[in-house]
mmCIF file of C-alpha atoms and ligand atoms in Angstrom:
data_model
loop_
_atom_site.group_PDB
_atom_site.id
_atom_site.type_symbol
_atom_site.label_atom_id
_atom_site.label_comp_id
_atom_site.label_asym_id
_atom_site.label_seq_id
_atom_site.Cartn_x
_atom_site.Cartn_y
_atom_site.Cartn_z
ATOM 1 C CA MET A 16 73.475 -118.862 -3.654
ATOM 2 C CA THR A 17 75.373 -122.042 -2.795
ATOM 3 C CA ALA A 18 79.008 -121.914 -1.710
ATOM 4 C CA LEU A 19 81.357 -121.370 -4.638
ATOM 5 C CA PRO A 20 83.557 -124.274 -5.725
ATOM 6 C CA LEU A 21 87.111 -123.950 -4.481
ATOM 7 C CA ALA A 22 89.336 -122.972 -7.413
ATOM 8 C CA VAL A 23 92.859 -124.257 -7.948
ATOM 9 C CA HIS A 24 95.494 -121.503 -7.960
ATOM 10 C CA HIS A 25 99.024 -121.686 -9.208
ATOM 11 C CA VAL A 26 101.816 -120.672 -6.881
ATOM 12 C CA ARG A 27 104.986 -119.310 -8.469
ATOM 13 C CA ALA A 28 108.395 -119.334 -6.817
ATOM 14 C CA PRO A 29 109.072 -117.909 -4.283
ATOM 15 C CA ALA A 30 105.512 -118.324 -3.084
ATOM 16 C CA LEU A 31 104.130 -115.674 -5.442
ATOM 17 C CA LEU A 32 100.520 -116.117 -6.525
ATOM 18 C CA ASP A 33 99.380 -115.808 -10.127
ATOM 19 C CA LEU A 34 95.781 -114.574 -9.975
ATOM 20 C CA ARG A 35 95.718 -111.684 -12.397
ATOM 21 C CA SER A 36 93.476 -113.411 -14.938
ATOM 22 C CA GLU A 37 90.741 -113.654 -12.289
ATOM 23 C CA PHE A 38 90.416 -109.844 -12.134
ATOM 24 C CA PRO A 39 88.647 -108.641 -15.290
ATOM 25 C CA ALA A 40 89.051 -104.940 -14.407
ATOM 26 C CA VAL A 41 92.844 -105.171 -14.038
ATOM 27 C CA PRO A 42 94.529 -105.407 -17.468
ATOM 28 C CA PRO A 43 98.054 -106.895 -17.549
ATOM 29 C CA ASP A 44 99.689 -103.552 -18.359
ATOM 30 C CA TRP A 45 98.083 -101.639 -15.491
ATOM 31 C CA ALA A 46 99.724 -101.757 -12.046
ATOM 32 C CA TYR A 47 96.844 -101.272 -9.641
ATOM 33 C CA LEU A 48 98.650 -100.499 -6.387
ATOM 34 C CA ASP A 49 95.732 -98.964 -4.474
ATOM 35 C CA ALA A 50 94.095 -102.026 -2.929
ATOM 36 C CA ALA A 51 94.434 -100.434 0.508
ATOM 37 C CA ALA A 52 91.841 -97.885 -0.663
ATOM 38 C CA THR A 53 89.610 -100.487 -2.268
ATOM 39 C CA ALA A 54 90.267 -103.890 -3.798
ATOM 40 C CA GLN A 55 89.408 -104.855 -7.361
ATOM 41 C CA LYS A 56 86.964 -107.755 -7.598
ATOM 42 C CA PRO A 57 87.670 -111.291 -8.754
ATOM 43 C CA ARG A 58 85.306 -112.775 -11.321
ATOM 44 C CA ALA A 59 83.809 -115.108 -8.686
ATOM 45 C CA VAL A 60 82.533 -112.098 -6.736
ATOM 46 C CA ILE A 61 81.199 -110.279 -9.796
ATOM 47 C CA GLU A 62 79.372 -113.427 -10.904
ATOM 48 C CA ALA A 63 77.874 -114.039 -7.453
ATOM 49 C CA ILE A 64 76.528 -110.476 -7.387
ATOM 50 C CA THR A 65 75.153 -110.753 -10.920
ATOM 51 C CA ARG A 66 73.500 -114.085 -10.122
ATOM 52 C CA ALA A 67 71.957 -112.691 -6.954
ATOM 53 C CA TYR A 68 70.274 -109.884 -8.916
ATOM 54 C CA ALA A 69 69.621 -111.747 -12.169
ATOM 55 C CA GLU A 70 68.292 -115.021 -10.784
ATOM 56 C CA ASP A 71 67.778 -115.119 -7.040
ATOM 57 C CA TYR A 72 66.701 -111.637 -5.970
ATOM 58 C CA ALA A 73 64.011 -111.025 -3.335
ATOM 59 C CA THR A 74 63.877 -109.460 0.120
ATOM 60 C CA VAL A 75 64.953 -111.218 3.310
ATOM 61 C CA HIS A 76 63.342 -112.019 6.658
ATOM 62 C CA ARG A 77 59.819 -111.024 5.558
ATOM 63 C CA GLY A 78 58.575 -112.929 2.551
ATOM 64 C CA VAL A 79 56.855 -116.275 3.044
ATOM 65 C CA TYR A 80 57.374 -117.254 -0.590
ATOM 66 C CA GLN A 81 60.180 -119.641 -1.413
ATOM 67 C CA ARG A 82 62.396 -117.138 -3.242
ATOM 68 C CA SER A 83 62.485 -114.862 -0.196
ATOM 69 C CA ALA A 84 63.104 -117.788 2.122
ATOM 70 C CA ARG A 85 66.090 -118.820 -0.029
ATOM 71 C CA MET A 86 67.421 -115.255 -0.058
ATOM 72 C CA THR A 87 67.133 -115.161 3.743
ATOM 73 C CA GLU A 88 69.140 -118.370 3.899
ATOM 74 C CA ALA A 89 71.802 -116.863 1.621
ATOM 75 C CA TYR A 90 71.966 -113.681 3.717
ATOM 76 C CA GLU A 91 72.361 -115.660 6.934
ATOM 77 C CA ALA A 92 74.881 -118.003 5.265
ATOM 78 C CA ALA A 93 76.949 -114.889 4.489
ATOM 79 C CA ARG A 94 76.869 -113.992 8.179
ATOM 80 C CA GLU A 95 78.055 -117.492 9.063
ATOM 81 C CA ALA A 96 80.874 -117.247 6.502
ATOM 82 C CA ALA A 97 81.951 -113.862 7.871
ATOM 83 C CA ALA A 98 81.892 -115.253 11.410
ATOM 84 C CA ARG A 99 83.948 -118.322 10.429
ATOM 85 C CA PHE A 100 86.429 -116.084 8.625
ATOM 86 C CA ILE A 101 87.349 -114.394 11.932
ATOM 87 C CA GLY A 102 86.798 -117.365 14.233
ATOM 88 C CA ALA A 103 83.540 -116.031 15.669
ATOM 89 C CA ARG A 104 79.906 -117.054 16.120
ATOM 90 C CA ALA A 105 77.290 -115.858 13.623
ATOM 91 C CA ASP A 106 75.140 -114.217 16.320
ATOM 92 C CA GLU A 107 78.106 -112.017 17.223
ATOM 93 C CA VAL A 108 78.325 -110.592 13.692
ATOM 94 C CA VAL A 109 76.406 -107.445 12.701
ATOM 95 C CA PHE A 110 76.337 -106.422 9.049
ATOM 96 C CA VAL A 111 77.141 -102.739 8.669
ATOM 97 C CA ARG A 112 77.979 -100.496 5.704
ATOM 98 C CA GLY A 113 81.694 -100.759 6.436
ATOM 99 C CA ALA A 114 84.313 -100.220 9.113
ATOM 100 C CA THR A 115 83.302 -96.581 9.494
ATOM 101 C CA GLU A 116 79.721 -97.496 10.304
ATOM 102 C CA GLY A 117 80.844 -100.330 12.606
ATOM 103 C CA ILE A 118 82.951 -97.945 14.702
ATOM 104 C CA ASN A 119 80.168 -95.341 14.787
ATOM 105 C CA LEU A 120 77.729 -98.035 15.908
ATOM 106 C CA VAL A 121 79.976 -98.930 18.854
ATOM 107 C CA ALA A 122 80.622 -95.268 19.696
ATOM 108 C CA GLN A 123 76.900 -94.527 19.775
ATOM 109 C CA ALA A 124 75.295 -97.681 21.157
ATOM 110 C CA TRP A 125 78.011 -99.002 23.458
ATOM 111 C CA GLY A 126 79.321 -95.494 24.147
ATOM 112 C CA GLN A 127 75.929 -94.280 25.348
ATOM 113 C CA ASP A 128 75.898 -96.712 28.301
ATOM 114 C CA ASN A 129 79.599 -97.037 28.998
ATOM 115 C CA ILE A 130 81.291 -93.660 28.549
ATOM 116 C CA GLY A 131 80.714 -90.700 30.836
ATOM 117 C CA PRO A 132 82.415 -87.584 32.216
ATOM 118 C CA GLY A 133 85.961 -88.317 33.380
ATOM 119 C CA ASP A 134 86.233 -91.561 31.417
ATOM 120 C CA ARG A 135 89.116 -91.942 28.982
ATOM 121 C CA ILE A 136 89.408 -93.389 25.478
ATOM 122 C CA LEU A 137 92.870 -94.463 24.331
ATOM 123 C CA LEU A 138 93.789 -94.277 20.628
ATOM 124 C CA SER A 139 97.112 -94.195 18.764
ATOM 125 C CA VAL A 140 98.804 -91.604 16.562
ATOM 126 C CA LEU A 141 98.428 -93.719 13.417
ATOM 127 C CA GLU A 142 94.648 -94.139 13.458
ATOM 128 C CA HIS A 143 92.459 -93.595 10.396
ATOM 129 C CA HIS A 144 90.011 -90.708 10.823
ATOM 130 C CA SER A 145 87.177 -93.228 11.098
ATOM 131 C CA ASN A 146 88.818 -94.485 14.303
ATOM 132 C CA ILE A 147 89.279 -90.962 15.666
ATOM 133 C CA VAL A 148 86.257 -88.853 14.723
ATOM 134 C CA PRO A 149 83.529 -91.114 16.234
ATOM 135 C CA TRP A 150 85.452 -91.091 19.547
ATOM 136 C CA ARG A 151 85.958 -87.306 19.402
ATOM 137 C CA LEU A 152 82.195 -86.910 18.866
ATOM 138 C CA LEU A 153 81.519 -89.274 21.767
ATOM 139 C CA ALA A 154 84.011 -87.485 24.016
ATOM 140 C CA ASP A 155 82.457 -84.104 23.200
ATOM 141 C CA ARG A 156 78.987 -85.485 23.921
ATOM 142 C CA THR A 157 79.865 -87.170 27.207
ATOM 143 C CA GLY A 158 82.725 -85.172 28.713
ATOM 144 C CA ALA A 159 85.169 -88.048 28.304
ATOM 145 C CA ALA A 160 88.834 -87.460 27.388
ATOM 146 C CA ILE A 161 90.978 -88.929 24.634
ATOM 147 C CA ASP A 162 94.532 -90.161 25.206
ATOM 148 C CA VAL A 163 96.870 -90.910 22.331
ATOM 149 C CA ALA A 164 99.574 -93.578 22.375
ATOM 150 C CA PRO A 165 102.775 -92.585 20.561
ATOM 151 C CA LEU A 166 104.609 -94.507 17.846
ATOM 152 C CA THR A 167 108.011 -96.152 17.873
ATOM 153 C CA ASP A 168 110.755 -94.507 15.807
ATOM 154 C CA ASP A 169 110.037 -96.895 12.940
ATOM 155 C CA GLY A 170 106.303 -96.138 12.896
ATOM 156 C CA ARG A 171 104.589 -98.888 14.878
ATOM 157 C CA ILE A 172 102.212 -98.287 17.776
ATOM 158 C CA ASP A 173 104.503 -98.083 20.813
ATOM 159 C CA GLU A 174 102.810 -100.872 22.725
ATOM 160 C CA THR A 175 104.858 -100.364 25.885
ATOM 161 C CA ALA A 176 103.866 -96.679 25.967
ATOM 162 C CA LEU A 177 100.260 -97.540 25.142
ATOM 163 C CA ILE A 178 100.113 -100.005 28.017
ATOM 164 C CA ALA A 179 101.719 -97.438 30.330
ATOM 165 C CA ALA A 180 98.997 -94.941 29.320
ATOM 166 C CA LEU A 181 96.191 -97.251 30.501
ATOM 167 C CA ARG A 182 94.488 -95.953 33.615
ATOM 168 C CA PRO A 183 91.561 -97.104 35.737
ATOM 169 C CA GLU A 184 89.470 -94.440 33.936
ATOM 170 C CA THR A 185 90.335 -95.905 30.510
ATOM 171 C CA LYS A 186 87.096 -97.491 29.319
ATOM 172 C CA LEU A 187 88.050 -98.174 25.730
ATOM 173 C CA VAL A 188 91.168 -98.709 23.640
ATOM 174 C CA ALA A 189 90.665 -98.405 19.860
ATOM 175 C CA ILE A 190 93.532 -99.217 17.494
ATOM 176 C CA ALA A 191 94.214 -100.284 13.938
ATOM 177 C CA HIS A 192 95.376 -103.882 13.503
ATOM 178 C CA VAL A 193 97.302 -102.809 10.385
ATOM 179 C CA SER A 194 98.056 -99.156 9.591
ATOM 180 C CA ASN A 195 96.579 -98.018 6.287
ATOM 181 C CA VAL A 196 99.549 -95.693 5.778
ATOM 182 C CA LEU A 197 102.578 -97.610 7.066
ATOM 183 C CA GLY A 198 101.425 -101.238 7.008
ATOM 184 C CA ALA A 199 102.584 -101.528 10.644
ATOM 185 C CA ILE A 200 101.061 -104.529 12.413
ATOM 186 C CA ALA A 201 99.922 -104.142 16.033
ATOM 187 C CA ASP A 202 100.403 -106.859 18.625
ATOM 188 C CA VAL A 203 96.693 -106.985 19.406
ATOM 189 C CA ALA A 204 96.902 -109.874 21.887
ATOM 190 C CA ARG A 205 99.439 -108.003 24.004
ATOM 191 C CA ILE A 206 97.341 -104.834 24.031
ATOM 192 C CA ALA A 207 94.169 -106.838 24.725
ATOM 193 C CA ALA A 208 95.668 -108.477 27.816
ATOM 194 C CA ALA A 209 96.769 -105.113 29.199
ATOM 195 C CA ALA A 210 93.424 -103.448 28.429
ATOM 196 C CA ARG A 211 91.558 -106.286 30.116
ATOM 197 C CA ALA A 212 93.707 -105.871 33.231
ATOM 198 C CA VAL A 213 92.342 -102.335 33.754
ATOM 199 C CA GLY A 214 88.806 -103.297 32.721
ATOM 200 C CA ALA A 215 88.939 -101.444 29.376
ATOM 201 C CA ARG A 216 87.305 -102.769 26.216
ATOM 202 C CA LEU A 217 89.419 -103.095 23.066
ATOM 203 C CA LEU A 218 88.108 -102.224 19.606
ATOM 204 C CA VAL A 219 90.282 -103.254 16.669
ATOM 205 C CA ASP A 220 89.967 -101.590 13.271
ATOM 206 C CA GLY A 221 90.698 -104.555 11.040
ATOM 207 C CA CYS A 222 90.119 -102.807 7.707
ATOM 208 C CA GLN A 223 93.638 -103.433 6.411
ATOM 209 C CA ALA A 224 94.204 -106.666 8.322
ATOM 210 C CA ALA A 225 91.195 -108.651 7.082
ATOM 211 C CA PRO A 226 92.441 -108.811 3.456
ATOM 212 C CA ARG A 227 95.982 -109.812 4.416
ATOM 213 C CA LEU A 228 96.268 -111.613 7.777
ATOM 214 C CA ALA A 229 94.688 -114.792 9.152
ATOM 215 C CA LEU A 230 92.252 -113.674 11.842
ATOM 216 C CA ASP A 231 90.961 -115.298 14.996
ATOM 217 C CA VAL A 232 89.176 -112.921 17.335
ATOM 218 C CA ALA A 233 89.425 -115.389 20.233
ATOM 219 C CA SER A 234 93.220 -115.463 20.165
ATOM 220 C CA LEU A 235 93.412 -111.718 19.508
ATOM 221 C CA GLY A 236 91.454 -111.235 22.733
ATOM 222 C CA CYS A 237 89.734 -108.033 21.626
ATOM 223 C CA ASP A 238 86.088 -107.087 22.317
ATOM 224 C CA PHE A 239 85.121 -105.476 18.993
ATOM 225 C CA TYR A 240 86.533 -106.076 15.514
ATOM 226 C CA VAL A 241 85.456 -104.202 12.374
ATOM 227 C CA PHE A 242 86.272 -104.499 8.697
ATOM 228 C CA SER A 243 84.948 -103.447 5.290
ATOM 229 C CA GLY A 244 83.954 -105.854 2.522
ATOM 230 C CA HIS A 245 85.272 -103.694 -0.314
ATOM 231 C CA LYS A 246 88.890 -103.988 0.824
ATOM 232 C CA LEU A 247 88.465 -107.776 1.056
ATOM 233 C CA TYR A 248 87.671 -108.213 -2.671
ATOM 234 C CA GLY A 249 83.940 -107.834 -1.949
ATOM 235 C CA PRO A 250 81.418 -105.083 -2.736
ATOM 236 C CA THR A 251 81.180 -101.636 -1.187
ATOM 237 C CA GLY A 252 78.380 -100.906 1.274
ATOM 238 C CA ILE A 253 78.857 -104.034 3.362
ATOM 239 C CA GLY A 254 81.114 -104.653 6.341
ATOM 240 C CA VAL A 255 81.285 -106.496 9.605
ATOM 241 C CA LEU A 256 81.115 -105.472 13.226
ATOM 242 C CA TRP A 257 81.990 -108.339 15.512
ATOM 243 C CA ALA A 258 81.432 -107.978 19.255
ATOM 244 C CA ARG A 259 82.224 -110.528 21.925
ATOM 245 C CA ALA A 260 79.217 -112.558 23.059
ATOM 246 C CA GLY A 261 77.288 -110.745 25.765
ATOM 247 C CA ILE A 262 78.462 -107.256 24.771
ATOM 248 C CA LEU A 263 76.004 -106.897 21.888
ATOM 249 C CA GLU A 264 73.118 -108.172 24.047
ATOM 250 C CA ALA A 265 73.823 -105.454 26.597
ATOM 251 C CA MET A 266 73.964 -102.666 24.001
ATOM 252 C CA PRO A 267 70.915 -100.492 23.262
ATOM 253 C CA PRO A 268 69.792 -100.242 19.614
ATOM 254 C CA TRP A 269 71.335 -97.414 17.647
ATOM 255 C CA GLN A 270 69.012 -97.049 14.653
ATOM 256 C CA GLY A 271 65.315 -97.813 14.756
ATOM 257 C CA GLY A 272 63.134 -99.240 12.008
ATOM 258 C CA GLY A 273 61.857 -102.421 10.469
ATOM 259 C CA GLY A 274 63.526 -105.738 11.127
ATOM 260 C CA MET A 275 64.913 -104.898 14.570
ATOM 261 C CA ILE A 276 61.707 -104.955 16.633
ATOM 262 C CA GLU A 277 59.615 -107.484 18.495
ATOM 263 C CA GLU A 278 56.535 -105.363 19.153
ATOM 264 C CA VAL A 279 55.761 -101.758 18.259
ATOM 265 C CA ARG A 280 53.196 -99.563 20.038
ATOM 266 C CA PHE A 281 53.185 -95.799 20.036
ATOM 267 C CA ASP A 282 54.028 -95.724 23.722
ATOM 268 C CA ARG A 283 56.424 -98.658 23.848
ATOM 269 C CA VAL A 284 58.710 -100.647 21.548
ATOM 270 C CA THR A 285 60.421 -103.923 22.322
ATOM 271 C CA PHE A 286 63.379 -105.129 20.321
ATOM 272 C CA THR A 287 64.361 -108.377 18.734
ATOM 273 C CA SER A 288 67.458 -110.362 19.643
ATOM 274 C CA VAL A 289 70.983 -109.677 18.393
ATOM 275 C CA PRO A 290 72.379 -109.307 15.805
ATOM 276 C CA ALA A 291 69.127 -108.278 14.031
ATOM 277 C CA ARG A 292 68.571 -105.598 16.702
ATOM 278 C CA PHE A 293 71.404 -103.646 15.068
ATOM 279 C CA GLU A 294 70.246 -104.043 11.474
ATOM 280 C CA ALA A 295 67.282 -101.696 11.053
ATOM 281 C CA GLY A 296 65.727 -101.529 7.611
ATOM 282 C CA THR A 297 66.154 -103.677 4.514
ATOM 283 C CA PRO A 298 69.805 -104.730 4.650
ATOM 284 C CA HIS A 299 72.353 -104.761 1.823
ATOM 285 C CA ILE A 300 71.280 -108.275 0.821
ATOM 286 C CA VAL A 301 73.366 -108.610 -2.319
ATOM 287 C CA GLY A 302 76.276 -106.923 -0.578
ATOM 288 C CA ALA A 303 76.272 -109.708 2.004
ATOM 289 C CA ILE A 304 76.116 -112.332 -0.751
ATOM 290 C CA GLY A 305 79.005 -110.623 -2.555
ATOM 291 C CA LEU A 306 80.983 -110.552 0.682
ATOM 292 C CA HIS A 307 80.326 -114.274 1.120
ATOM 293 C CA ALA A 308 81.697 -114.906 -2.377
ATOM 294 C CA ALA A 309 84.748 -112.761 -1.580
ATOM 295 C CA ILE A 310 85.406 -114.671 1.634
ATOM 296 C CA ASP A 311 85.052 -117.981 -0.222
ATOM 297 C CA TRP A 312 87.448 -116.692 -2.881
ATOM 298 C CA VAL A 313 90.031 -115.616 -0.277
ATOM 299 C CA ARG A 314 89.682 -118.971 1.465
ATOM 300 C CA SER A 315 90.147 -120.809 -1.826
ATOM 301 C CA VAL A 316 93.417 -118.933 -2.419
ATOM 302 C CA GLY A 317 94.375 -119.207 1.248
ATOM 303 C CA ILE A 318 94.866 -116.134 3.428
ATOM 304 C CA GLU A 319 98.301 -117.447 4.459
ATOM 305 C CA ALA A 320 99.265 -117.650 0.763
ATOM 306 C CA ILE A 321 98.078 -114.048 0.260
ATOM 307 C CA GLU A 322 100.040 -112.947 3.330
ATOM 308 C CA ALA A 323 103.232 -114.646 2.045
ATOM 309 C CA HIS A 324 102.707 -113.242 -1.465
ATOM 310 C CA GLU A 325 102.248 -109.703 -0.144
ATOM 311 C CA ALA A 326 105.196 -110.010 2.261
ATOM 312 C CA ALA A 327 107.491 -111.111 -0.589
ATOM 313 C CA LEU A 328 106.331 -108.315 -2.909
ATOM 314 C CA THR A 329 106.492 -105.679 -0.159
ATOM 315 C CA GLU A 330 110.083 -106.656 0.614
ATOM 316 C CA ILE A 331 111.049 -106.395 -3.055
ATOM 317 C CA ALA A 332 109.213 -103.068 -3.432
ATOM 318 C CA ARG A 333 110.813 -101.557 -0.323
ATOM 319 C CA ALA A 334 114.333 -102.528 -1.391
ATOM 320 C CA GLU A 335 113.870 -101.338 -4.976
ATOM 321 C CA LEU A 336 112.152 -98.077 -4.029
ATOM 322 C CA GLU A 337 115.007 -97.287 -1.639
ATOM 323 C CA ALA A 338 117.557 -98.233 -4.300
ATOM 324 C CA ALA A 339 115.747 -95.833 -6.654
ATOM 325 C CA GLY A 340 116.221 -93.032 -4.122
ATOM 326 C CA ALA A 341 112.774 -92.969 -2.502
ATOM 327 C CA ARG A 342 112.368 -92.595 1.246
ATOM 328 C CA VAL A 343 110.102 -95.345 2.564
ATOM 329 C CA PHE A 344 108.217 -94.599 5.790
ATOM 330 C CA GLY A 345 107.295 -97.198 8.376
ATOM 331 C CA PRO A 346 108.736 -100.350 9.916
ATOM 332 C CA PRO A 347 110.909 -102.892 8.061
ATOM 333 C CA ARG A 348 108.101 -105.429 8.320
ATOM 334 C CA SER A 349 104.902 -103.989 6.930
ATOM 335 C CA ALA A 350 101.793 -105.745 5.706
ATOM 336 C CA GLY A 351 101.362 -104.944 2.028
ATOM 337 C CA ILE A 352 101.371 -101.137 2.364
ATOM 338 C CA LEU A 353 104.293 -98.786 1.684
ATOM 339 C CA SER A 354 104.225 -95.000 2.059
ATOM 340 C CA PHE A 355 107.102 -93.173 0.447
ATOM 341 C CA ALA A 356 108.496 -89.804 -0.595
ATOM 342 C CA VAL A 357 110.582 -88.979 -3.656
ATOM 343 C CA GLY A 358 112.858 -86.146 -2.589
ATOM 344 C CA GLU A 359 110.796 -83.006 -2.115
ATOM 345 C CA VAL A 360 108.418 -83.832 -4.990
ATOM 346 C CA HIS A 361 104.795 -83.418 -3.955
ATOM 347 C CA PRO A 362 103.082 -86.845 -3.656
ATOM 348 C CA HIS A 363 100.343 -85.674 -6.035
ATOM 349 C CA ASP A 364 102.998 -85.029 -8.708
ATOM 350 C CA VAL A 365 104.506 -88.453 -8.006
ATOM 351 C CA ALA A 366 101.083 -90.078 -8.394
ATOM 352 C CA THR A 367 100.321 -88.128 -11.595
ATOM 353 C CA ILE A 368 103.601 -89.147 -13.268
ATOM 354 C CA LEU A 369 103.088 -92.757 -12.143
ATOM 355 C CA ASP A 370 99.568 -92.686 -13.556
ATOM 356 C CA GLU A 371 100.983 -91.694 -16.940
ATOM 357 C CA ALA A 372 103.167 -94.800 -16.676
ATOM 358 C CA GLY A 373 100.181 -97.041 -15.931
ATOM 359 C CA VAL A 374 100.672 -97.217 -12.166
ATOM 360 C CA ALA A 375 97.795 -96.375 -9.817
ATOM 361 C CA ILE A 376 98.874 -95.314 -6.334
ATOM 362 C CA ARG A 377 97.271 -93.114 -3.717
ATOM 363 C CA ALA A 378 98.658 -89.712 -2.750
ATOM 364 C CA GLY A 379 97.361 -87.637 0.109
ATOM 365 C CA HIS A 380 96.913 -87.754 3.877
ATOM 366 C CA HIS A 381 95.148 -91.139 3.671
ATOM 367 C CA CYS A 382 92.560 -90.013 6.257
ATOM 368 C CA ALA A 383 95.346 -89.946 8.837
ATOM 369 C CA GLN A 384 96.151 -86.282 9.425
ATOM 370 C CA PRO A 385 97.581 -86.817 12.945
ATOM 371 C CA LEU A 386 100.002 -89.374 11.477
ATOM 372 C CA MET A 387 101.016 -86.953 8.699
ATOM 373 C CA ARG A 388 101.758 -84.331 11.388
ATOM 374 C CA HIS A 389 103.816 -86.913 13.258
ATOM 375 C CA LEU A 390 105.786 -87.752 10.082
ATOM 376 C CA GLY A 391 106.235 -84.041 9.397
ATOM 377 C CA VAL A 392 104.767 -84.224 5.895
ATOM 378 C CA PRO A 393 101.475 -82.936 4.443
ATOM 379 C CA ALA A 394 100.964 -86.132 2.474
ATOM 380 C CA THR A 395 102.670 -89.297 1.289
ATOM 381 C CA ALA A 396 102.628 -91.437 -1.835
ATOM 382 C CA ARG A 397 101.280 -94.892 -0.962
ATOM 383 C CA ALA A 398 101.581 -98.128 -2.901
ATOM 384 C CA SER A 399 99.657 -101.147 -1.640
ATOM 385 C CA VAL A 400 99.905 -104.675 -2.964
ATOM 386 C CA CYS A 401 97.274 -107.405 -2.945
ATOM 387 C CA ALA A 402 96.632 -110.944 -4.120
ATOM 388 C CA HIS A 403 96.836 -110.130 -7.851
ATOM 389 C CA THR A 404 99.917 -107.863 -7.698
ATOM 390 C CA THR A 405 102.877 -109.102 -9.746
ATOM 391 C CA GLU A 406 106.621 -108.480 -9.744
ATOM 392 C CA ALA A 407 106.059 -106.676 -13.064
ATOM 393 C CA ASP A 408 103.718 -104.229 -11.265
ATOM 394 C CA ILE A 409 106.489 -103.474 -8.766
ATOM 395 C CA ALA A 410 109.017 -103.044 -11.582
ATOM 396 C CA ARG A 411 106.624 -100.585 -13.257
ATOM 397 C CA LEU A 412 106.297 -98.659 -9.969
ATOM 398 C CA VAL A 413 110.058 -98.460 -9.539
ATOM 399 C CA GLU A 414 110.601 -97.378 -13.151
ATOM 400 C CA GLY A 415 107.961 -94.686 -12.597
ATOM 401 C CA VAL A 416 109.738 -93.432 -9.470
ATOM 402 C CA LYS A 417 113.013 -93.247 -11.421
ATOM 403 C CA ARG A 418 111.188 -91.196 -14.040
ATOM 404 C CA VAL A 419 109.893 -88.832 -11.332
ATOM 405 C CA ARG A 420 113.485 -88.297 -10.223
ATOM 406 C CA ARG A 421 114.623 -87.644 -13.787
ATOM 407 C CA ILE A 422 111.833 -85.116 -14.384
ATOM 408 C CA PHE A 423 112.430 -83.264 -11.117
ATOM 409 C CA GLY A 424 116.207 -83.562 -11.302
HETATM 410 N N1 PMP B 511 90.237 -97.892 8.917
HETATM 411 C C1 PMP B 511 91.268 -98.104 8.085
HETATM 412 C C2 PMP B 511 92.582 -98.536 8.644
HETATM 413 C C3 PMP B 511 91.082 -97.922 6.704
HETATM 414 O O1 PMP B 511 92.107 -98.127 5.874
HETATM 415 C C4 PMP B 511 89.825 -97.498 6.231
HETATM 416 C C5 PMP B 511 89.586 -97.260 4.759
HETATM 417 N N2 PMP B 511 90.550 -96.434 4.158
HETATM 418 C C6 PMP B 511 88.800 -97.311 7.146
HETATM 419 C C7 PMP B 511 89.041 -97.520 8.476
HETATM 420 C C8 PMP B 511 87.427 -96.895 6.703
HETATM 421 O O2 PMP B 511 86.857 -97.890 5.934
HETATM 422 P P1 PMP B 511 85.496 -97.607 5.131
HETATM 423 O O3 PMP B 511 85.728 -96.338 4.380
HETATM 424 O O4 PMP B 511 85.375 -98.794 4.238
HETATM 425 O O5 PMP B 511 84.404 -97.530 6.125
#
């Protein structure tokens, strides 16, 4: 339950990382290019989870015995690590199941007191369904309206148009930091300044940014930031909702149960302080410990090194996919994620043929149906790189795409 020792990693020219041997579930001849869906786990994370169950396990926050006290310390140390990772304070960090739950928490708890008839919520065309559906539910419940910012021709959020769409009635802007389909990176600080000027709050869906960009919520200037542990080399079932100091305190609880109360009577309940007020029930203790190990692992590699590694591989992949005749969607600079089409071949056929060649990609609408409509396609093929991706994985992808073209003429 102590912090993991910082490992030494070898950097290959030009700034490519060599981490494959740390991922036991990724054999050398398998190109796992679906990290944007969920990341494989480094050994350090698997071992931390095993140790937590095999040696250290007990509940948190309740037991007076030493084992439980140590587990509570480990759980709270994970919160501190998550806070440090995004430049925040631990009491501003709520553990949730993942980004989806974090956004739903804000929509329900914050939304209940802050959104009413005539208010407006501003999203963008490229949002993941988990950053659309909770707001649609909230709008339907409250009589609020949803506005949608368009994209630039190359598939980024059109920030100028988004800012122009802000109105005095806009109470919330909710956008993805990095698109899970196009890898487009939003200028969060610019949007935050404009949102603040009209008194709107800004929620950032950081699911695809947390594993690949250095984060500092203070300089981003947003009010809420969410991400999932499983895309950050950690376990499923654990994620982070960060909210600016003061906002959480003002929010009503969203789920009731043990661990979030001060005093319970049948006619009156008082609640404990934040962030525990938003964590009803026995939390995902080992999930938090696994997330801590993942954050330590990412820090030991260096998030800047991961960013540079992914940028280099993405550039190579884009150029070689285009040379192989694929159409790559999205802006020239994308963070680790490339959506593409091979002629008129259905993305599911592309993914099936690639699978036969030992390449795992995602094919489908990627939980972004409005974006698919905007692109004029029912689905795309998507390859995403991560810290353990190699040039050989990209070569395998490109060879597979050439094979698709041969098969379909
Ligand atoms: N937002 C984005 C941009 C995502 O990529 C995802 C996961 N595909 C989510 C939200 C939802 O994350 P989770 O399923 O872990 O809650």
